[in-house]
């Protein structure tokens, strides 16, 4: 690459000059390439250990003038090829011009100006992302690609100096972290260490400190472990590794590759040694923490944060904390998180102004909202800039409208009012097209039924006034919340303090439960910014029938059947609409079991629309990945719970692990938030705490349940006994303060014994969980989730692999181990295409709803690569053509993609089939659909054009068998009874195995293609000459068989009875055997002569007796007749037989009547022992798979400055 000219004082220190002219010198760094002795080893080691491995390229070009001692570095290169291109450009474009100058200074000025101009032109064409990266970082990225053989699509995120422990010896070198790989390179005193690990292969990533590995990072895969230590900042490195591993796991889970954030603001100045991707990942990490802290939507992006103080009128004091500003919110969090938290949506802000500064209140900013609340922030460092940023965001904030490019706005802006006005009594399905003009029918209208209040209010039985002390306690709770609202505010802008938490733990009143759930979960913000969105989804989902809707219908009546609200169609209809609307919104999740239970509880306290947005908050933010097809999130939290049990209750953990109870019980606890295992009135209090505190409450209560039953559980001897103890305990957790009538808990009724166990007060259970396990922090849980996510997703991948292997092992001759290795290679090729680009998108290739067998698919390009690495029929340059034909043959549904089963079917035929099976596969590769019209010669069309015969010869050949069968049926006309049709129907249902009789006949152009393939296939075989001789004999024999069949066919009015062409075959004279020492020419001349005689309608004029020969061996020939080819189909290595320049017969065309059957091909092949041995030989798939795995490593070790390349360049 051209570089900005820099002075070089010592031109020959650590460098070797290789080329020179009066103005320029091309140099190679010592230690690069061969030779160099001890000096080269030391320089190479120093370059790796020090930062010069990234900064110093192995080649450079210097500019010199006359006797000057000052040199100017103008170009550098990572390979000899690159630097030579620059050198040749200088010689061709500058040498003659520079010789005109008289003054050395003018020469230097001209060269520097020219190089600077070239660099400026290159920079204009570069992408903006690359422009942000420093020159030093781009050099490191190029170094990584060269060392590890990565394409340009692989982006480096960062690189670090560290030690890699190989055995007990640390190797100092450089760790390169890219989007898809973790790479390490070291070169010490001639010993090179290269390591490449895909992030998708990582099963464990942890930071630890031991005596052997101080401050080290351990990277584990399925087969090995790698240790890296001696980082300058191990914490930053490990955080980045965590992010990249998480991206890889997301790729395995959702099959989505990494997409860089193009809208990331540019830095004020180019940051040294920090890439744009690193800034992108840092910004993502901050955004995730910000959204999790304040329960904001996934599209919210943090713009910045600053230290400040907030005046709290309820405490009459200033609280120290941080102010966060994003595109739609202003948020505040105190230094002590329990002290105060505040969320101010910009849509609620009316005034932002700078207040008067004073010594008590320096640099204050006042923010007023529409509901008459004022917030005073002070001690702001850059108040003017903050006010300007907030003003900018306010100008872009839509007022109660959908944001124009919002990902949720599937339909577009709707001007209708927010749903929720029609009473529940009208919530039966009605026609939506009865009102309004056609333009408005697709939008929500008021006749669409939604619930205006929670179902619990409608089905509340009994007057609260008759409940005595319980009703009084409920009134006291409502009064406490009213006082809280008066002091701290009400709505989204409410101050959230430790007092708020106390009220939540004491139980939210039923009248306020829906409102506060919406507020604490963040669903209120989404609902307010998307009016009409739920109604639009309901309209879309009406009448739609999908797999999700079928599952929803099946589970509707299983959702809280003990509650009155869901014992009639009214509640069921509301539940159906919410679940189908969410399935329409998020087809990736659709519907998952347990969603119905949670949603039914939400509907008891909320309107339909509110329940919908609470479900969105649960599925997409608060319980991530819980409700997908593989419940990954619940499995991850199950692993976290096991780890917490080991830390908090070690004795019980060991005993429970022996019984295998934890993994059995915890899944239902987490998926339904205890709603399915605890009486409703008690479980709903846990839901109150969950919406305020998050998942930590569920972990705390689960640990408290185990702790309360520890003594009993330690005495259990089997899994069933332990589950019974825990089940009975949870059945008897009661809420003595509820004002609702008791709802029978079905599980408790079924499992209760003769004497009821003691009741447990749910408030005591919650208090106990906070007292004993309240030290749990959200950050610690997220760290544990990361570790378990790696483990769970890789375990699911292994399960998928085993399921796929079990599904196809009976249909394949490969062993289980071979199938597993093939699956790994197949999936790796699929995943590689996702992040290095391919012809189809990831969504088209991967559908999680499909069976494991069909989830991963590859396209033609990837199939050709795998075929070249694993196939046994390699044909040199013809391999890609053969692979494309096999791909078309295997692609049964014609979608341009092949799944793993289809891929194994093709390989199995090549490796484990007998000679008949292999020949059958090869035969079908030269018939449609494998042989596409673009590949086959178009001589058949020419025959139809130049002759008067209007019948389609190809169709006659293909349909000959069918026509004869039809005539036989006509001759045997019988009256068929119902038993005959039943037998025929049963036969159709039976899987019918294809026989050789089912294969269609092969015409002349297809036979020519088969001959081409066979000649190319044998080119690399040790018995090449014998195979050429054998195939020449077989081809000659088949051509004559086709001729005889044609004559018999013409003599019988076009009919070809069975055996008519086969009978004379034995009487045909066998071709004379060629001298085995005479090379392949005589063997080839047989088939050439036969081709020439058979393909042309009249023999062409004789050519010279001299044989047409090529300088290369006959193994590179593709032997075809000249009369069968159009000009554009003739390849460079094709030898035309039967043509003599201008003497070629112009009217020669393909014979449309000529055809042969597979039986004739098989019988002819069996006459040649060399061909029989070749096709009966078993292939070694293990060796090819091992070579395929090593291929990447070999490519990485190939130096671009090899001796052969050097020799080529010097000539």
Short mmCIF file of N, CA, C and O in Angstrom, two decimals, residues 375-456:
data_model
loop_
_atom_site.label_atom_id
_atom_site.label_comp_id
_atom_site.label_asym_id
_atom_site.label_seq_id
_atom_site.Cartn_x
_atom_site.Cartn_y
_atom_site.Cartn_z
N UNK A 375 -38.25 18.73 37.50
CA UNK A 375 -37.06 18.02 37.99
C UNK A 375 -35.86 18.95 37.86
O UNK A 375 -35.65 19.55 36.79
N UNK A 376 -35.08 19.05 38.91
CA UNK A 376 -33.96 19.98 38.95
C UNK A 376 -32.65 19.20 39.08
O UNK A 376 -32.40 18.53 40.08
N UNK A 377 -31.83 19.26 38.00
CA UNK A 377 -30.51 18.61 37.99
C UNK A 377 -29.44 19.69 38.13
O UNK A 377 -29.56 20.77 37.53
N UNK A 378 -28.39 19.41 38.89
CA UNK A 378 -27.33 20.41 39.12
C UNK A 378 -25.97 19.72 39.05
O UNK A 378 -25.86 18.50 38.89
N UNK A 379 -24.93 20.54 39.19
CA UNK A 379 -23.54 20.08 39.13
C UNK A 379 -23.23 19.39 37.80
O UNK A 379 -22.53 18.38 37.74
N UNK A 380 -23.76 19.97 36.73
CA UNK A 380 -23.52 19.43 35.39
C UNK A 380 -22.26 20.05 34.81
O UNK A 380 -22.09 21.27 34.84
N UNK A 381 -21.40 19.23 34.25
CA UNK A 381 -20.11 19.73 33.76
C UNK A 381 -20.27 20.57 32.51
O UNK A 381 -19.68 21.63 32.38
N UNK A 382 -21.03 20.09 31.55
CA UNK A 382 -21.19 20.81 30.28
C UNK A 382 -22.68 21.04 30.06
O UNK A 382 -23.34 20.37 29.27
N UNK A 383 -23.21 22.03 30.80
CA UNK A 383 -24.65 22.25 30.81
C UNK A 383 -25.16 22.70 29.44
O UNK A 383 -26.20 22.23 28.98
N UNK A 384 -24.43 23.59 28.77
CA UNK A 384 -24.90 24.12 27.49
C UNK A 384 -25.03 23.00 26.45
O UNK A 384 -26.01 22.93 25.70
N UNK A 385 -24.02 22.14 26.40
CA UNK A 385 -24.05 21.04 25.43
C UNK A 385 -25.21 20.09 25.75
O UNK A 385 -25.92 19.61 24.85
N UNK A 386 -25.44 19.80 27.04
CA UNK A 386 -26.52 18.90 27.44
C UNK A 386 -27.88 19.46 27.02
O UNK A 386 -28.72 18.74 26.45
N UNK A 387 -28.10 20.73 27.29
CA UNK A 387 -29.39 21.35 26.94
C UNK A 387 -29.59 21.32 25.43
O UNK A 387 -30.70 21.07 24.93
N UNK A 388 -28.50 21.55 24.69
CA UNK A 388 -28.61 21.54 23.23
C UNK A 388 -28.97 20.15 22.72
O UNK A 388 -29.81 19.99 21.82
N UNK A 389 -28.35 19.10 23.29
CA UNK A 389 -28.64 17.72 22.86
C UNK A 389 -30.09 17.36 23.18
O UNK A 389 -30.78 16.77 22.34
N UNK A 390 -30.56 17.74 24.37
CA UNK A 390 -31.95 17.43 24.72
C UNK A 390 -32.90 18.18 23.79
O UNK A 390 -33.92 17.62 23.34
N UNK A 391 -32.57 19.41 23.45
CA UNK A 391 -33.42 20.18 22.53
C UNK A 391 -33.46 19.52 21.16
O UNK A 391 -34.53 19.47 20.52
N UNK A 392 -32.32 19.04 20.70
CA UNK A 392 -32.28 18.35 19.40
C UNK A 392 -33.19 17.12 19.41
O UNK A 392 -33.94 16.87 18.45
N UNK A 393 -33.11 16.34 20.48
CA UNK A 393 -33.95 15.14 20.56
C UNK A 393 -35.43 15.50 20.67
O UNK A 393 -36.29 14.81 20.11
N UNK A 394 -35.73 16.58 21.38
CA UNK A 394 -37.12 16.99 21.51
C UNK A 394 -37.73 17.37 20.17
O UNK A 394 -38.90 17.10 19.90
N UNK A 395 -36.93 18.01 19.32
CA UNK A 395 -37.43 18.40 18.00
C UNK A 395 -37.76 17.18 17.15
O UNK A 395 -38.63 17.23 16.28
N UNK A 396 -37.04 16.06 17.40
CA UNK A 396 -37.27 14.85 16.61
C UNK A 396 -38.29 13.91 17.27
O UNK A 396 -38.58 12.85 16.73
N UNK A 397 -38.79 14.26 18.44
CA UNK A 397 -39.70 13.37 19.15
C UNK A 397 -41.12 13.53 18.61
O UNK A 397 -41.69 14.61 18.69
N UNK A 398 -41.71 12.48 18.05
CA UNK A 398 -43.10 12.58 17.58
C UNK A 398 -44.04 12.63 18.77
O UNK A 398 -43.80 12.00 19.81
N UNK A 399 -45.09 13.39 18.62
CA UNK A 399 -46.06 13.56 19.71
C UNK A 399 -47.19 12.55 19.54
O UNK A 399 -48.06 12.72 18.70
N UNK A 400 -47.10 11.46 20.34
CA UNK A 400 -48.12 10.41 20.34
C UNK A 400 -48.30 9.79 18.97
O UNK A 400 -49.39 9.35 18.59
N UNK A 401 -47.23 9.75 18.18
CA UNK A 401 -47.30 9.12 16.86
C UNK A 401 -46.24 8.04 16.77
O UNK A 401 -45.26 8.04 17.50
N UNK A 402 -46.44 7.15 15.83
CA UNK A 402 -45.41 6.14 15.60
C UNK A 402 -44.22 6.79 14.94
O UNK A 402 -44.33 7.65 14.09
N UNK A 403 -43.05 6.31 15.29
CA UNK A 403 -41.83 6.79 14.63
C UNK A 403 -41.76 6.19 13.25
O UNK A 403 -42.00 5.02 13.06
N UNK A 404 -41.39 7.00 12.24
CA UNK A 404 -41.43 6.54 10.85
C UNK A 404 -40.56 5.34 10.59
O UNK A 404 -40.36 4.83 10.55
N UNK A 405 -39.77 4.82 10.65
CA UNK A 405 -38.91 3.69 10.40
C UNK A 405 -38.80 2.80 11.58
O UNK A 405 -37.84 2.10 11.73
N UNK A 406 -39.77 2.88 12.49
CA UNK A 406 -39.68 2.02 13.68
C UNK A 406 -39.91 0.58 13.27
O UNK A 406 -40.80 0.28 12.49
N UNK A 407 -39.13 -0.33 13.79
CA UNK A 407 -39.28 -1.72 13.37
C UNK A 407 -40.62 -2.34 13.74
O UNK A 407 -41.02 -3.32 13.15
N UNK A 408 -41.31 -1.73 14.71
CA UNK A 408 -42.59 -2.30 15.09
C UNK A 408 -43.73 -1.83 14.20
O UNK A 408 -44.80 -2.41 14.21
N UNK A 409 -43.50 -0.75 13.47
CA UNK A 409 -44.58 -0.18 12.68
C UNK A 409 -44.76 -0.99 11.41
O UNK A 409 -44.31 -0.63 10.34
N UNK A 410 -45.41 -2.13 11.55
CA UNK A 410 -45.52 -3.04 10.42
C UNK A 410 -46.52 -2.54 9.38
O UNK A 410 -46.38 -2.80 8.20
N UNK A 411 -47.54 -1.85 9.84
CA UNK A 411 -48.59 -1.43 8.93
C UNK A 411 -48.40 0.00 8.46
O UNK A 411 -48.69 0.36 7.34
N UNK A 412 -47.86 0.84 9.30
CA UNK A 412 -47.73 2.26 8.99
C UNK A 412 -48.49 3.09 10.01
O UNK A 412 -49.06 2.57 10.96
N UNK A 413 -48.49 4.37 9.82
CA UNK A 413 -49.15 5.27 10.78
C UNK A 413 -50.67 5.10 10.73
O UNK A 413 -51.27 5.04 9.67
N UNK A 414 -51.23 4.99 11.89
CA UNK A 414 -52.69 4.92 11.99
C UNK A 414 -53.19 6.10 12.81
O UNK A 414 -52.73 6.34 13.91
N UNK A 415 -54.12 6.81 12.27
CA UNK A 415 -54.64 7.97 12.97
C UNK A 415 -55.76 7.66 13.92
O UNK A 415 -56.34 8.55 14.51
N UNK A 416 -56.09 6.37 14.06
CA UNK A 416 -57.20 6.01 14.93
C UNK A 416 -56.83 6.20 16.39
O UNK A 416 -55.68 6.22 16.76
N UNK A 417 -57.82 6.30 17.20
CA UNK A 417 -57.59 6.46 18.63
C UNK A 417 -57.11 5.15 19.21
O UNK A 417 -57.28 4.09 18.64
N UNK A 418 -56.53 5.25 20.38
CA UNK A 418 -56.02 4.06 21.05
C UNK A 418 -57.15 3.12 21.39
O UNK A 418 -58.21 3.54 21.84
N UNK A 419 -56.97 1.79 21.15
CA UNK A 419 -58.03 0.86 21.47
C UNK A 419 -58.23 0.76 22.97
O UNK A 419 -57.41 1.18 23.75
N UNK A 420 -59.29 0.11 23.31
CA UNK A 420 -59.58 -0.06 24.72
C UNK A 420 -60.84 0.68 25.13
O UNK A 420 -61.07 0.93 26.29
N UNK A 421 -61.68 1.08 24.16
CA UNK A 421 -62.88 1.84 24.50
C UNK A 421 -64.13 1.00 24.44
O UNK A 421 -65.14 1.37 25.03
N UNK A 422 -64.09 -0.10 23.72
CA UNK A 422 -65.30 -0.90 23.63
C UNK A 422 -65.40 -1.85 24.80
O UNK A 422 -64.41 -2.36 25.27
N UNK A 423 -66.58 -2.08 25.33
CA UNK A 423 -66.72 -2.93 26.51
C UNK A 423 -66.44 -4.38 26.19
O UNK A 423 -66.52 -4.80 25.05
N UNK A 424 -66.14 -5.13 27.20
CA UNK A 424 -65.80 -6.54 27.01
C UNK A 424 -67.00 -7.33 26.54
O UNK A 424 -66.85 -8.36 25.89
N UNK A 425 -68.20 -6.85 26.86
CA UNK A 425 -69.39 -7.61 26.47
C UNK A 425 -69.52 -7.74 24.97
O UNK A 425 -70.23 -8.59 24.46
N UNK A 426 -68.82 -6.86 24.20
CA UNK A 426 -68.87 -6.94 22.74
C UNK A 426 -67.64 -7.63 22.18
O UNK A 426 -67.33 -7.47 21.02
N UNK A 427 -66.94 -8.38 23.01
CA UNK A 427 -65.65 -8.92 22.58
C UNK A 427 -65.77 -10.25 21.87
O UNK A 427 -64.94 -11.11 22.01
N UNK A 428 -66.83 -10.46 21.12
CA UNK A 428 -66.92 -11.62 20.26
C UNK A 428 -66.53 -11.21 18.86
O UNK A 428 -66.70 -10.06 18.47
N UNK A 429 -65.98 -12.14 18.05
CA UNK A 429 -65.54 -11.77 16.70
C UNK A 429 -66.68 -11.19 15.89
O UNK A 429 -67.77 -11.75 15.80
N UNK A 430 -66.43 -10.03 15.31
CA UNK A 430 -67.43 -9.38 14.46
C UNK A 430 -66.77 -8.99 13.16
O UNK A 430 -65.56 -8.97 13.03
N UNK A 431 -67.56 -8.64 12.18
CA UNK A 431 -67.04 -8.22 10.89
C UNK A 431 -66.42 -6.84 11.01
O UNK A 431 -66.99 -5.95 11.62
N UNK A 432 -65.26 -6.69 10.38
CA UNK A 432 -64.57 -5.40 10.46
C UNK A 432 -64.75 -4.58 9.20
O UNK A 432 -64.22 -3.50 9.08
N UNK A 433 -65.48 -5.10 8.25
CA UNK A 433 -65.64 -4.37 7.00
C UNK A 433 -66.98 -3.70 6.85
O UNK A 433 -67.40 -3.33 5.78
N UNK A 434 -67.69 -3.54 7.94
CA UNK A 434 -69.04 -2.98 7.85
C UNK A 434 -69.06 -1.47 7.86
O UNK A 434 -70.05 -0.87 7.51
N UNK A 435 -68.00 -0.85 8.28
CA UNK A 435 -68.00 0.61 8.39
C UNK A 435 -66.78 1.16 7.71
O UNK A 435 -65.73 0.55 7.67
N UNK A 436 -66.94 2.38 7.19
CA UNK A 436 -65.79 3.06 6.62
C UNK A 436 -65.59 2.72 5.16
O UNK A 436 -66.10 1.75 4.62
N UNK A 437 -64.84 3.56 4.49
CA UNK A 437 -64.55 3.33 3.09
C UNK A 437 -63.46 2.28 2.97
O UNK A 437 -62.78 1.95 3.94
N UNK A 438 -63.22 1.73 1.76
CA UNK A 438 -62.23 0.66 1.61
C UNK A 438 -60.84 1.08 2.05
O UNK A 438 -60.06 0.25 2.50
N UNK A 439 -60.51 2.35 1.93
CA UNK A 439 -59.17 2.78 2.32
C UNK A 439 -58.93 2.64 3.81
O UNK A 439 -57.80 2.52 4.26
N UNK A 440 -60.02 2.69 4.60
CA UNK A 440 -59.86 2.65 6.04
C UNK A 440 -60.19 1.29 6.63
O UNK A 440 -60.01 1.08 7.82
N UNK A 441 -60.66 0.36 5.82
CA UNK A 441 -61.05 -0.93 6.37
C UNK A 441 -59.86 -1.72 6.89
O UNK A 441 -59.99 -2.54 7.78
N UNK A 442 -58.71 -1.49 6.33
CA UNK A 442 -57.55 -2.25 6.78
C UNK A 442 -57.01 -1.70 8.09
O UNK A 442 -56.17 -2.31 8.72
N UNK A 443 -57.46 -0.54 8.53
CA UNK A 443 -57.06 0.01 9.81
C UNK A 443 -58.05 -0.42 10.89
O UNK A 443 -59.16 -0.86 10.61
N UNK A 444 -57.64 -0.19 12.09
CA UNK A 444 -58.50 -0.54 13.22
C UNK A 444 -59.71 0.38 13.28
O UNK A 444 -59.61 1.58 13.10
N UNK A 445 -60.88 -0.19 13.51
CA UNK A 445 -62.06 0.64 13.74
C UNK A 445 -62.69 0.26 15.07
O UNK A 445 -62.38 -0.78 15.65
N UNK A 446 -63.55 1.08 15.53
CA UNK A 446 -64.06 0.94 16.90
C UNK A 446 -64.88 -0.33 17.09
O UNK A 446 -65.13 -0.73 18.23
N UNK A 447 -65.35 -0.95 16.01
CA UNK A 447 -66.15 -2.16 16.19
C UNK A 447 -65.31 -3.38 16.52
O UNK A 447 -65.85 -4.42 16.88
N UNK A 448 -63.99 -3.26 16.37
CA UNK A 448 -63.12 -4.40 16.69
C UNK A 448 -63.09 -4.59 18.20
O UNK A 448 -62.81 -3.66 18.95
N UNK A 449 -63.40 -5.78 18.69
CA UNK A 449 -63.55 -5.97 20.14
C UNK A 449 -62.23 -6.03 20.89
O UNK A 449 -61.32 -6.75 20.50
N UNK A 450 -62.12 -5.25 21.91
CA UNK A 450 -61.01 -5.36 22.86
C UNK A 450 -61.56 -5.15 24.26
O UNK A 450 -62.62 -4.54 24.43
N UNK A 451 -60.84 -5.63 25.27
CA UNK A 451 -61.32 -5.53 26.64
C UNK A 451 -60.98 -4.17 27.21
O UNK A 451 -59.85 -3.71 27.11
N UNK A 452 -61.95 -3.51 27.81
CA UNK A 452 -61.71 -2.19 28.40
C UNK A 452 -61.31 -2.28 29.86
O UNK A 452 -60.96 -1.27 30.45
N UNK A 453 -61.38 -3.47 30.44
CA UNK A 453 -60.98 -3.64 31.83
C UNK A 453 -60.54 -5.08 32.04
O UNK A 453 -60.78 -5.95 31.21
N UNK A 454 -59.87 -5.33 33.18
CA UNK A 454 -59.41 -6.67 33.46
C UNK A 454 -60.56 -7.63 33.70
O UNK A 454 -61.64 -7.25 34.18
N UNK A 455 -60.35 -8.89 33.33
CA UNK A 455 -61.40 -9.89 33.47
C UNK A 455 -61.77 -10.11 34.93
O UNK A 455 -62.89 -10.50 35.24
N UNK A 456 -60.85 -9.87 35.83
CA UNK A 456 -61.12 -10.13 37.25
C UNK A 456 -62.25 -9.24 37.77
O UNK A 456 -63.05 -9.67 38.60
#
